Amino acid sequence: MSTSAVPVLLPSLLDTDLYKMTMQQAVLQHFPEAQVTYRFTNRAPDMLFTRASVDAIQKSIEHLGRLQFTDDELSWLRTHCAYFREPYLQFLSRFQLQPVEQIKLSFVPHGDGEHGHLDLEIHGLWKEVILYEVPVMAIISETYFALCEQDWSIRGQRELAYKKGRQMLENGVILSEFGTRRRRSFATHEAVIQGLLDAHTDIQSSNQPGAGKLLGTSNVYFAKKYHLAPSGTIAHEWTMGIAAIRGYDHANLHALQLWDQVYQPPAFTPETVGDNLTIALTDTFSTKVFWDDLLHDDKGIELLKRWRGLRQDSGDSAKFLQHAVDVYRRIGVDPSKKLIIFSDGLDVARCLELQKLTKEVGILAGFGVGTNLTNDFTRSSSGERSKALNMVIKLYSINGRHTVKISDDLTKNTGDQDEIDMVKRRFGLYGLEHVEDA
């Protein structure tokens, strides 16, 4: 039986993923007046909500408007996130969400009228509403599993996370926890963090040669509470928004150059590896488009040489890995000095497989594991798998112009269909199912 309480009252605005805050600082610098909308999509429409659950979600979202960054939280950000500079921290000191004005939520009946779908749209200044996505998704998930799907128990989650963490760390995996958005509950998330820390402590004390480590968590609140490094750089929405504002020609390059202006000299000089936020996300419009964009421009090649590495979030990981190694060698870069972060629906087995592959081809690897850690459950009554919600909240428009995301699985797109078709034609992807076919 579910033990979650509703409404879900999140404890802090830090209960979000770091990349939302790093992007917020960049938006504040480059696009402070941009107006945006985000839309919610439930990719599993058979998983229906109840009227009561939507009412509870509404109350939980309204609670976000009562949260503010505390002096203690701002002090921690100053100390542990050197890339956050004073103008941004001053902005956060005055920051408050306005969910009643900024979020439209409604229940859409289906079938018996007591069950149905959730319709949600977020609108406002990009520099403000950018912080809704992660907590709102966490609220939706926790409420669904408190009221709509209750045949599960949190018992054993810390132990399960320990088992997974230990198996990965024993095999040399460098791990970050990425599970905020689709977690079963806040309590589940905390149990997972505790289990991973237990595994990390045991592995480190064993002095096992070649052991991996728990690098950190994307969740800023838990990073602060458990003395972990907050992990994250850029999400797809950064490139999506810039493409819509400035055009699709060289959108990947423009997005990374604008990022440089916030997080590289002369604006900011990283003094540690953890403060160097130069990991490029490659699949906003497919990795084919990313490579074509950067490799056909001297400035793009210079950026590839200088940035720490890449994040692979969709498509064929093995093919991506080999192509990245080949590209680095072709432009005169030693791949063993570069890093690939894998974050595409990972579980333990997939992490171990990719860890082996990266060693074979000679490149560094890190792993961002999310839903498989924070929403891995079985039904209490039958032992069958209790599926997580397959949902997204994505940037839908900016300054009245549609935004789109086209991953390396070319059938899984986000945004206005006419705009998607236009972008696919623009990049020679229309009618294809996989980026490898392009």
GROMACS .gro file of C-alpha atoms in nm:
model
  438
    1MET     CA    1   0.000   0.000   0.000
    2SER     CA    2   0.123   0.349  -0.087
    3THR     CA    3   0.248   0.554   0.208
    4SER     CA    4   0.265   0.890   0.029
    5ALA     CA    5   0.067   1.180   0.176
    6VAL     CA    6  -0.131   1.417  -0.044
    7PRO     CA    7  -0.120   1.693  -0.129
    8VAL     CA    8   0.252   1.656  -0.195
    9LEU     CA    9   0.423   1.947  -0.019
   10LEU     CA   10   0.778   1.969  -0.152
   11PRO     CA   11   1.026   2.101   0.106
   12SER     CA   12   1.229   2.347  -0.100
   13LEU     CA   13   1.284   2.508  -0.439
   14LEU     CA   14   1.617   2.325  -0.432
   15ASP     CA   15   1.419   2.003  -0.482
   16THR     CA   16   1.493   2.025  -0.854
   17ASP     CA   17   1.762   1.920  -1.099
   18LEU     CA   18   2.076   2.130  -1.124
   19TYR     CA   19   2.048   2.182  -1.498
   20LYS     CA   20   1.728   2.381  -1.452
   21MET     CA   21   1.922   2.628  -1.239
   22THR     CA   22   2.228   2.645  -1.465
   23MET     CA   23   1.995   2.711  -1.758
   24GLN     CA   24   1.801   2.966  -1.554
   25GLN     CA   25   2.119   3.167  -1.499
   26ALA     CA   26   2.195   3.151  -1.873
   27VAL     CA   27   1.839   3.255  -1.962
   28LEU     CA   28   1.861   3.544  -1.715
   29GLN     CA   29   2.174   3.667  -1.893
   30HIS     CA   30   2.075   3.612  -2.257
   31PHE     CA   31   1.693   3.609  -2.277
   32PRO     CA   32   1.553   3.788  -1.972
   33GLU     CA   33   1.234   3.899  -2.150
   34ALA     CA   34   1.154   3.578  -2.339
   35GLN     CA   35   0.797   3.451  -2.293
   36VAL     CA   36   0.746   3.073  -2.309
   37THR     CA   37   0.494   2.794  -2.274
   38TYR     CA   38   0.553   2.436  -2.162
   39ARG     CA   39   0.312   2.146  -2.211
   40PHE     CA   40   0.264   1.816  -2.029
   41THR     CA   41   0.245   1.490  -2.224
   42ASN     CA   42   0.151   1.152  -2.079
   43ARG     CA   43   0.306   0.896  -2.314
   44ALA     CA   44   0.111   0.615  -2.146
   45PRO     CA   45  -0.250   0.728  -2.199
   46ASP     CA   46  -0.384   0.405  -2.049
   47MET     CA   47  -0.254   0.523  -1.709
   48LEU     CA   48  -0.550   0.742  -1.614
   49PHE     CA   49  -0.586   0.999  -1.337
   50THR     CA   50  -0.884   1.045  -1.105
   51ARG     CA   51  -1.061   1.373  -1.034
   52ALA     CA   52  -0.934   1.357  -0.678
   53SER     CA   53  -0.575   1.312  -0.796
   54VAL     CA   54  -0.594   1.618  -1.023
   55ASP     CA   55  -0.737   1.823  -0.735
   56ALA     CA   56  -0.447   1.708  -0.517
   57ILE     CA   57  -0.196   1.796  -0.789
   58GLN     CA   58  -0.347   2.144  -0.807
   59LYS     CA   59  -0.305   2.195  -0.432
   60SER     CA   60   0.053   2.063  -0.447
   61ILE     CA   61   0.143   2.297  -0.731
   62GLU     CA   62  -0.008   2.593  -0.546
   63HIS     CA   63   0.220   2.511  -0.251
   64LEU     CA   64   0.522   2.582  -0.477
   65GLY     CA   65   0.418   2.947  -0.469
   66ARG     CA   66   0.481   2.956  -0.095
   67LEU     CA   67   0.842   2.844  -0.124
   68GLN     CA   68   1.141   3.077  -0.140
   69PHE     CA   69   1.516   3.023  -0.134
   70THR     CA   70   1.641   3.060   0.222
   71ASP     CA   71   1.955   3.241   0.331
   72ASP     CA   72   2.105   2.904   0.424
   73GLU     CA   73   2.031   2.763   0.078
   74LEU     CA   74   2.177   3.066  -0.098
   75SER     CA   75   2.489   3.046   0.119
   76TRP     CA   76   2.528   2.679   0.025
   77LEU     CA   77   2.494   2.761  -0.346
   78ARG     CA   78   2.765   3.028  -0.312
   79THR     CA   79   2.999   2.781  -0.145
   80HIS     CA   80   2.934   2.469  -0.354
   81CYS     CA   81   2.838   2.601  -0.698
   82ALA     CA   82   3.107   2.852  -0.795
   83TYR     CA   83   2.952   2.897  -1.141
   84PHE     CA   84   2.649   3.069  -0.983
   85ARG     CA   85   2.746   3.432  -0.966
   86GLU     CA   86   2.614   3.712  -0.750
   87PRO     CA   87   2.359   3.867  -0.990
   88TYR     CA   88   2.190   3.528  -1.024
   89LEU     CA   89   2.200   3.459  -0.652
   90GLN     CA   90   2.048   3.801  -0.587
   91PHE     CA   91   1.776   3.714  -0.838
   92LEU     CA   92   1.709   3.391  -0.647
   93SER     CA   93   1.694   3.577  -0.315
   94ARG     CA   94   1.385   3.760  -0.446
   95PHE     CA   95   1.246   3.474  -0.651
   96GLN     CA   96   0.899   3.332  -0.600
   97LEU     CA   97   0.686   3.120  -0.832
   98GLN     CA   98   0.330   3.232  -0.910
   99PRO     CA   99   0.154   2.904  -0.995
  100VAL     CA  100  -0.201   3.040  -0.983
  101GLU     CA  101  -0.114   3.281  -1.266
  102GLN     CA  102   0.147   3.069  -1.445
  103ILE     CA  103  -0.006   2.718  -1.460
  104LYS     CA  104  -0.332   2.601  -1.617
  105LEU     CA  105  -0.434   2.254  -1.498
  106SER     CA  106  -0.752   2.067  -1.583
  107PHE     CA  107  -0.905   1.721  -1.569
  108VAL     CA  108  -1.027   1.574  -1.901
  109PRO     CA  109  -1.282   1.294  -1.834
  110HIS     CA  110  -1.250   0.963  -2.014
  111GLY     CA  111  -1.485   0.666  -2.007
  112ASP     CA  112  -1.672   0.657  -1.676
  113GLY     CA  113  -1.612   1.025  -1.611
  114GLU     CA  114  -1.429   0.964  -1.284
  115HIS     CA  115  -1.106   0.875  -1.461
  116GLY     CA  116  -0.934   1.075  -1.730
  117HIS     CA  117  -0.634   1.265  -1.853
  118LEU     CA  118  -0.441   1.556  -1.714
  119ASP     CA  119  -0.405   1.872  -1.924
  120LEU     CA  120  -0.135   2.109  -1.806
  121GLU     CA  121   0.027   2.418  -1.956
  122ILE     CA  122   0.286   2.649  -1.802
  123HIS     CA  123   0.332   3.003  -1.933
  124GLY     CA  124   0.533   3.310  -1.837
  125LEU     CA  125   0.882   3.455  -1.847
  126TRP     CA  126   1.137   3.187  -1.932
  127LYS     CA  127   1.368   3.305  -1.652
  128GLU     CA  128   1.089   3.232  -1.400
  129VAL     CA  129   0.882   2.937  -1.519
  130ILE     CA  130   1.189   2.732  -1.614
  131LEU     CA  131   1.189   2.603  -1.255
  132TYR     CA  132   0.847   2.434  -1.277
  133GLU     CA  133   0.921   2.126  -1.490
  134VAL     CA  134   1.104   1.907  -1.239
  135PRO     CA  135   0.897   1.969  -0.923
  136VAL     CA  136   0.567   1.955  -1.115
  137MET     CA  137   0.660   1.619  -1.269
  138ALA     CA  138   0.765   1.488  -0.928
  139ILE     CA  139   0.432   1.606  -0.784
  140ILE     CA  140   0.233   1.440  -1.064
  141SER     CA  141   0.415   1.110  -1.020
  142GLU     CA  142   0.389   1.100  -0.641
  143THR     CA  143   0.021   1.194  -0.648
  144TYR     CA  144  -0.059   0.933  -0.912
  145PHE     CA  145   0.103   0.659  -0.705
  146ALA     CA  146  -0.062   0.782  -0.385
  147LEU     CA  147  -0.417   0.792  -0.523
  148CYS     CA  148  -0.443   0.610  -0.857
  149GLU     CA  149  -0.202   0.317  -0.826
  150GLN     CA  150  -0.161   0.210  -0.464
  151ASP     CA  151  -0.058  -0.155  -0.503
  152TRP     CA  152   0.306  -0.107  -0.399
  153SER     CA  153   0.524  -0.059  -0.094
  154ILE     CA  154   0.835   0.146  -0.025
  155ARG     CA  155   0.978  -0.138   0.184
  156GLY     CA  156   1.319  -0.252   0.063
  157GLN     CA  157   1.396   0.049  -0.158
  158ARG     CA  158   1.711   0.147   0.030
  159GLU     CA  159   1.836  -0.211   0.011
  160LEU     CA  160   1.752  -0.236  -0.360
  161ALA     CA  161   1.941   0.086  -0.432
  162TYR     CA  162   2.236  -0.046  -0.231
  163LYS     CA  163   2.240  -0.367  -0.435
  164LYS     CA  164   2.228  -0.179  -0.766
  165GLY     CA  165   2.482   0.078  -0.654
  166ARG     CA  166   2.726  -0.181  -0.528
  167GLN     CA  167   2.704  -0.384  -0.849
  168MET     CA  168   2.778  -0.076  -1.060
  169LEU     CA  169   3.056   0.057  -0.838
  170GLU     CA  170   3.226  -0.284  -0.815
  171ASN     CA  171   3.249  -0.274  -1.193
  172GLY     CA  172   3.407   0.069  -1.213
  173VAL     CA  173   3.097   0.274  -1.298
  174ILE     CA  174   3.115   0.648  -1.224
  175LEU     CA  175   2.755   0.712  -1.122
  176SER     CA  176   2.527   1.011  -1.074
  177GLU     CA  177   2.169   0.979  -0.957
  178PHE     CA  178   1.927   1.145  -1.204
  179GLY     CA  179   1.587   1.034  -1.076
  180THR     CA  180   1.396   1.341  -0.954
  181ARG     CA  181   1.136   1.395  -1.227
  182ARG     CA  182   0.980   1.048  -1.239
  183ARG     CA  183   1.044   0.932  -0.883
  184ARG     CA  184   0.772   0.727  -0.711
  185SER     CA  185   0.783   0.960  -0.413
  186PHE     CA  186   1.009   1.199  -0.224
  187ALA     CA  187   1.058   0.931   0.042
  188THR     CA  188   1.157   0.677  -0.223
  189HIS     CA  189   1.409   0.921  -0.364
  190GLU     CA  190   1.565   0.977  -0.023
  191ALA     CA  191   1.585   0.602   0.041
  192VAL     CA  192   1.763   0.558  -0.292
  193ILE     CA  193   2.016   0.831  -0.208
  194GLN     CA  194   2.082   0.663   0.126
  195GLY     CA  195   2.125   0.321  -0.035
  196LEU     CA  196   2.367   0.453  -0.296
  197LEU     CA  197   2.568   0.630  -0.026
  198ASP     CA  198   2.584   0.305   0.172
  199ALA     CA  199   2.719   0.126  -0.134
  200HIS     CA  200   2.968   0.405  -0.207
  201THR     CA  201   3.098   0.401   0.150
  202ASP     CA  202   3.142   0.022   0.152
  203ILE     CA  203   3.318   0.016  -0.185
  204GLN     CA  204   3.551   0.302  -0.097
  205SER     CA  205   3.647   0.141   0.233
  206SER     CA  206   3.728  -0.187   0.056
  207ASN     CA  207   4.006  -0.020  -0.148
  208GLN     CA  208   3.905  -0.230  -0.447
  209PRO     CA  209   4.127  -0.151  -0.748
  210GLY     CA  210   3.935   0.006  -1.036
  211ALA     CA  211   3.623   0.064  -0.831
  212GLY     CA  212   3.374   0.326  -0.939
  213LYS     CA  213   3.220   0.594  -0.723
  214LEU     CA  214   2.900   0.785  -0.658
  215LEU     CA  215   2.985   1.116  -0.820
  216GLY     CA  216   2.671   1.298  -0.706
  217THR     CA  217   2.304   1.364  -0.772
  218SER     CA  218   2.117   1.594  -1.008
  219ASN     CA  219   1.887   1.688  -0.717
  220VAL     CA  220   2.020   2.004  -0.551
  221TYR     CA  221   1.823   1.956  -0.228
  222PHE     CA  222   1.962   1.607  -0.168
  223ALA     CA  223   2.310   1.719  -0.276
  224LYS     CA  224   2.299   1.978   0.002
  225LYS     CA  225   2.147   1.745   0.261
  226TYR     CA  226   2.382   1.452   0.199
  227HIS     CA  227   2.702   1.642   0.113
  228LEU     CA  228   2.706   1.525  -0.248
  229ALA     CA  229   2.816   1.708  -0.560
  230PRO     CA  230   2.522   1.846  -0.760
  231SER     CA  231   2.541   1.710  -1.117
  232GLY     CA  232   2.410   1.860  -1.439
  233THR     CA  233   2.476   2.101  -1.723
  234ILE     CA  234   2.232   2.156  -2.013
  235ALA     CA  235   1.893   2.015  -2.114
  236HIS     CA  236   1.730   2.003  -2.458
  237GLU     CA  237   1.520   2.312  -2.395
  238TRP     CA  238   1.826   2.539  -2.416
  239THR     CA  239   1.892   2.445  -2.781
  240MET     CA  240   1.520   2.421  -2.859
  241GLY     CA  241   1.459   2.775  -2.741
  242ILE     CA  242   1.761   2.923  -2.916
  243ALA     CA  243   1.668   2.755  -3.245
  244ALA     CA  244   1.318   2.902  -3.227
  245ILE     CA  245   1.449   3.250  -3.146
  246ARG     CA  246   1.752   3.266  -3.375
  247GLY     CA  247   1.680   3.008  -3.644
  248TYR     CA  248   1.776   2.645  -3.704
  249ASP     CA  249   2.094   2.714  -3.902
  250HIS     CA  250   2.383   2.624  -3.670
  251ALA     CA  251   2.145   2.618  -3.371
  252ASN     CA  252   2.360   2.364  -3.184
  253LEU     CA  253   2.673   2.575  -3.229
  254HIS     CA  254   2.494   2.896  -3.132
  255ALA     CA  255   2.353   2.731  -2.819
  256LEU     CA  256   2.695   2.612  -2.705
  257GLN     CA  257   2.857   2.947  -2.782
  258LEU     CA  258   2.596   3.128  -2.572
  259TRP     CA  259   2.659   2.875  -2.294
  260ASP     CA  260   3.031   2.955  -2.317
  261GLN     CA  261   2.951   3.321  -2.257
  262VAL     CA  262   2.807   3.230  -1.918
  263TYR     CA  263   3.025   2.940  -1.800
  264GLN     CA  264   3.367   2.988  -1.961
  265PRO     CA  265   3.630   3.266  -1.950
  266PRO     CA  266   3.618   3.556  -1.931
  267ALA     CA  267   3.277   3.537  -1.761
  268PHE     CA  268   3.375   3.244  -1.539
  269THR     CA  269   3.693   3.040  -1.500
  270PRO     CA  270   3.633   2.688  -1.364
  271GLU     CA  271   3.888   2.592  -1.101
  272THR     CA  272   3.773   2.231  -1.063
  273VAL     CA  273   3.644   1.965  -1.301
  274GLY     CA  274   3.309   1.976  -1.125
  275ASP     CA  275   3.274   2.348  -1.199
  276ASN     CA  276   3.338   2.297  -1.572
  277LEU     CA  277   2.988   2.272  -1.721
  278THR     CA  278   3.100   2.195  -2.078
  279ILE     CA  279   2.916   1.871  -2.155
  280ALA     CA  280   2.731   1.904  -2.486
  281LEU     CA  281   2.389   1.740  -2.526
  282THR     CA  282   2.382   1.606  -2.881
  283ASP     CA  283   2.032   1.490  -2.974
  284THR     CA  284   1.800   1.793  -2.963
  285PHE     CA  285   1.753   1.766  -3.341
  286SER     CA  286   1.938   1.429  -3.371
  287THR     CA  287   2.310   1.367  -3.335
  288LYS     CA  288   2.347   1.372  -3.714
  289VAL     CA  289   2.247   1.738  -3.712
  290PHE     CA  290   2.475   1.805  -3.413
  291TRP     CA  291   2.782   1.659  -3.585
  292ASP     CA  292   2.701   1.827  -3.917
  293ASP     CA  293   2.663   2.159  -3.740
  294LEU     CA  294   2.986   2.154  -3.540
  295LEU     CA  295   3.216   1.973  -3.781
  296HIS     CA  296   3.145   2.205  -4.073
  297ASP     CA  297   3.262   2.513  -3.884
  298ASP     CA  298   3.607   2.588  -3.743
  299LYS     CA  299   3.446   2.739  -3.435
  300GLY     CA  300   3.251   2.417  -3.381
  301ILE     CA  301   3.566   2.208  -3.407
  302GLU     CA  302   3.743   2.436  -3.162
  303LEU     CA  303   3.453   2.395  -2.922
  304LEU     CA  304   3.461   2.015  -2.952
  305LYS     CA  305   3.831   2.019  -2.875
  306ARG     CA  306   3.788   2.244  -2.571
  307TRP     CA  307   3.470   2.111  -2.411
  308ARG     CA  308   3.495   1.826  -2.161
  309GLY     CA  309   3.268   1.590  -2.350
  310LEU     CA  310   2.920   1.486  -2.462
  311ARG     CA  311   2.591   1.353  -2.322
  312GLN     CA  312   2.415   1.071  -2.508
  313ASP     CA  313   2.041   1.062  -2.432
  314SER     CA  314   1.877   0.865  -2.714
  315GLY     CA  315   1.949   0.626  -2.998
  316ASP     CA  316   2.210   0.353  -3.038
  317SER     CA  317   2.465   0.408  -2.760
  318ALA     CA  318   2.728   0.178  -2.910
  319LYS     CA  319   2.717   0.348  -3.251
  320PHE     CA  320   2.722   0.690  -3.087
  321LEU     CA  321   3.023   0.589  -2.879
  322GLN     CA  322   3.228   0.467  -3.174
  323HIS     CA  323   3.137   0.767  -3.387
  324ALA     CA  324   3.236   1.008  -3.108
  325VAL     CA  325   3.575   0.836  -3.074
  326ASP     CA  326   3.627   0.852  -3.451
  327VAL     CA  327   3.536   1.223  -3.459
  328TYR     CA  328   3.773   1.310  -3.178
  329ARG     CA  329   4.059   1.127  -3.347
  330ARG     CA  330   3.981   1.291  -3.682
  331ILE     CA  331   4.007   1.640  -3.531
  332GLY     CA  332   4.329   1.554  -3.349
  333VAL     CA  333   4.193   1.493  -2.999
  334ASP     CA  334   4.291   1.201  -2.775
  335PRO     CA  335   3.954   1.034  -2.689
  336SER     CA  336   4.092   0.907  -2.359
  337LYS     CA  337   4.087   1.269  -2.238
  338LYS     CA  338   3.717   1.314  -2.323
  339LEU     CA  339   3.403   1.211  -2.136
  340ILE     CA  340   3.070   1.070  -2.250
  341ILE     CA  341   2.778   1.086  -2.008
  342PHE     CA  342   2.514   0.822  -2.080
  343SER     CA  343   2.160   0.903  -1.960
  344ASP     CA  344   1.916   0.719  -2.186
  345GLY     CA  345   1.688   0.498  -1.975
  346LEU     CA  346   1.975   0.321  -1.803
  347ASP     CA  347   1.959   0.019  -1.574
  348VAL     CA  348   2.243  -0.174  -1.410
  349ALA     CA  349   2.294  -0.417  -1.697
  350ARG     CA  350   2.307  -0.138  -1.955
  351CYS     CA  351   2.557   0.059  -1.745
  352LEU     CA  352   2.786  -0.241  -1.717
  353GLU     CA  353   2.762  -0.308  -2.091
  354LEU     CA  354   2.845   0.052  -2.180
  355GLN     CA  355   3.123   0.067  -1.922
  356LYS     CA  356   3.287  -0.230  -2.094
  357LEU     CA  357   3.245  -0.071  -2.437
  358THR     CA  358   3.397   0.261  -2.332
  359LYS     CA  359   3.703   0.085  -2.196
  360GLU     CA  360   3.741  -0.107  -2.520
  361VAL     CA  361   3.728   0.202  -2.742
  362GLY     CA  362   3.930   0.420  -2.504
  363ILE     CA  363   3.713   0.705  -2.376
  364LEU     CA  364   3.597   0.815  -2.031
  365ALA     CA  365   3.241   0.742  -1.925
  366GLY     CA  366   2.991   0.861  -1.666
  367PHE     CA  367   2.637   0.740  -1.607
  368GLY     CA  368   2.324   0.931  -1.508
  369VAL     CA  369   2.073   0.674  -1.382
  370GLY     CA  370   1.723   0.796  -1.308
  371THR     CA  371   1.391   0.616  -1.318
  372ASN     CA  372   1.543   0.270  -1.273
  373LEU     CA  373   1.664   0.386  -0.932
  374THR     CA  374   1.378   0.604  -0.807
  375ASN     CA  375   1.077   0.426  -0.960
  376ASP     CA  376   1.157   0.055  -0.973
  377PHE     CA  377   0.863  -0.125  -0.807
  378THR     CA  378   0.650  -0.435  -0.824
  379ARG     CA  379   0.284  -0.474  -0.739
  380SER     CA  380   0.243  -0.595  -0.381
  381SER     CA  381  -0.046  -0.824  -0.477
  382SER     CA  382   0.113  -1.007  -0.771
  383GLY     CA  383   0.485  -0.932  -0.793
  384GLU     CA  384   0.435  -0.796  -1.144
  385ARG     CA  385   0.615  -0.480  -1.246
  386SER     CA  386   0.450  -0.153  -1.139
  387LYS     CA  387   0.533   0.082  -1.425
  388ALA     CA  388   0.649   0.440  -1.379
  389LEU     CA  389   0.457   0.717  -1.551
  390ASN     CA  390   0.605   0.781  -1.895
  391MET     CA  391   0.559   1.157  -1.903
  392VAL     CA  392   0.736   1.473  -2.011
  393ILE     CA  393   0.695   1.846  -1.971
  394LYS     CA  394   0.864   2.015  -2.265
  395LEU     CA  395   0.913   2.367  -2.389
  396TYR     CA  396   0.637   2.424  -2.647
  397SER     CA  397   0.683   2.783  -2.762
  398ILE     CA  398   0.900   3.087  -2.708
  399ASN     CA  399   0.794   3.440  -2.799
  400GLY     CA  400   0.505   3.290  -2.992
  401ARG     CA  401   0.723   3.056  -3.201
  402HIS     CA  402   0.693   2.678  -3.170
  403THR     CA  403   0.982   2.475  -3.031
  404VAL     CA  404   1.051   2.111  -3.113
  405LYS     CA  405   1.271   1.824  -3.001
  406ILE     CA  406   1.371   1.546  -3.239
  407SER     CA  407   1.567   1.270  -3.069
  408ASP     CA  408   1.774   0.995  -3.232
  409ASP     CA  409   1.462   0.781  -3.233
  410LEU     CA  410   1.302   0.990  -3.505
  411THR     CA  411   0.950   0.864  -3.430
  412LYS     CA  412   0.959   1.012  -3.078
  413ASN     CA  413   0.927   1.386  -3.123
  414THR     CA  414   0.797   1.666  -2.906
  415GLY     CA  415   0.620   1.980  -3.024
  416ASP     CA  416   0.381   2.111  -3.288
  417GLN     CA  417   0.351   1.854  -3.568
  418ASP     CA  418   0.378   2.106  -3.853
  419GLU     CA  419   0.692   2.249  -3.696
  420ILE     CA  420   0.835   1.899  -3.645
  421ASP     CA  421   0.775   1.818  -4.013
  422MET     CA  422   0.939   2.145  -4.118
  423VAL     CA  423   1.247   2.083  -3.906
  424LYS     CA  424   1.280   1.725  -4.027
  425ARG     CA  425   1.263   1.840  -4.389
  426ARG     CA  426   1.513   2.115  -4.311
  427PHE     CA  427   1.765   1.858  -4.186
  428GLY     CA  428   1.688   1.571  -4.425
  429LEU     CA  429   1.522   1.354  -4.159
  430TYR     CA  430   1.163   1.346  -4.283
  431GLY     CA  431   1.013   0.997  -4.321
  432LEU     CA  432   1.298   0.820  -4.139
  433GLU     CA  433   1.265   0.617  -3.818
  434HIS     CA  434   1.622   0.619  -3.688
  435VAL     CA  435   1.900   0.872  -3.716
  436GLU     CA  436   2.129   0.598  -3.848
  437ASP     CA  437   1.911   0.587  -4.160
  438ALA     CA  438   1.988   0.950  -4.245
   0.00000   0.00000   0.00000
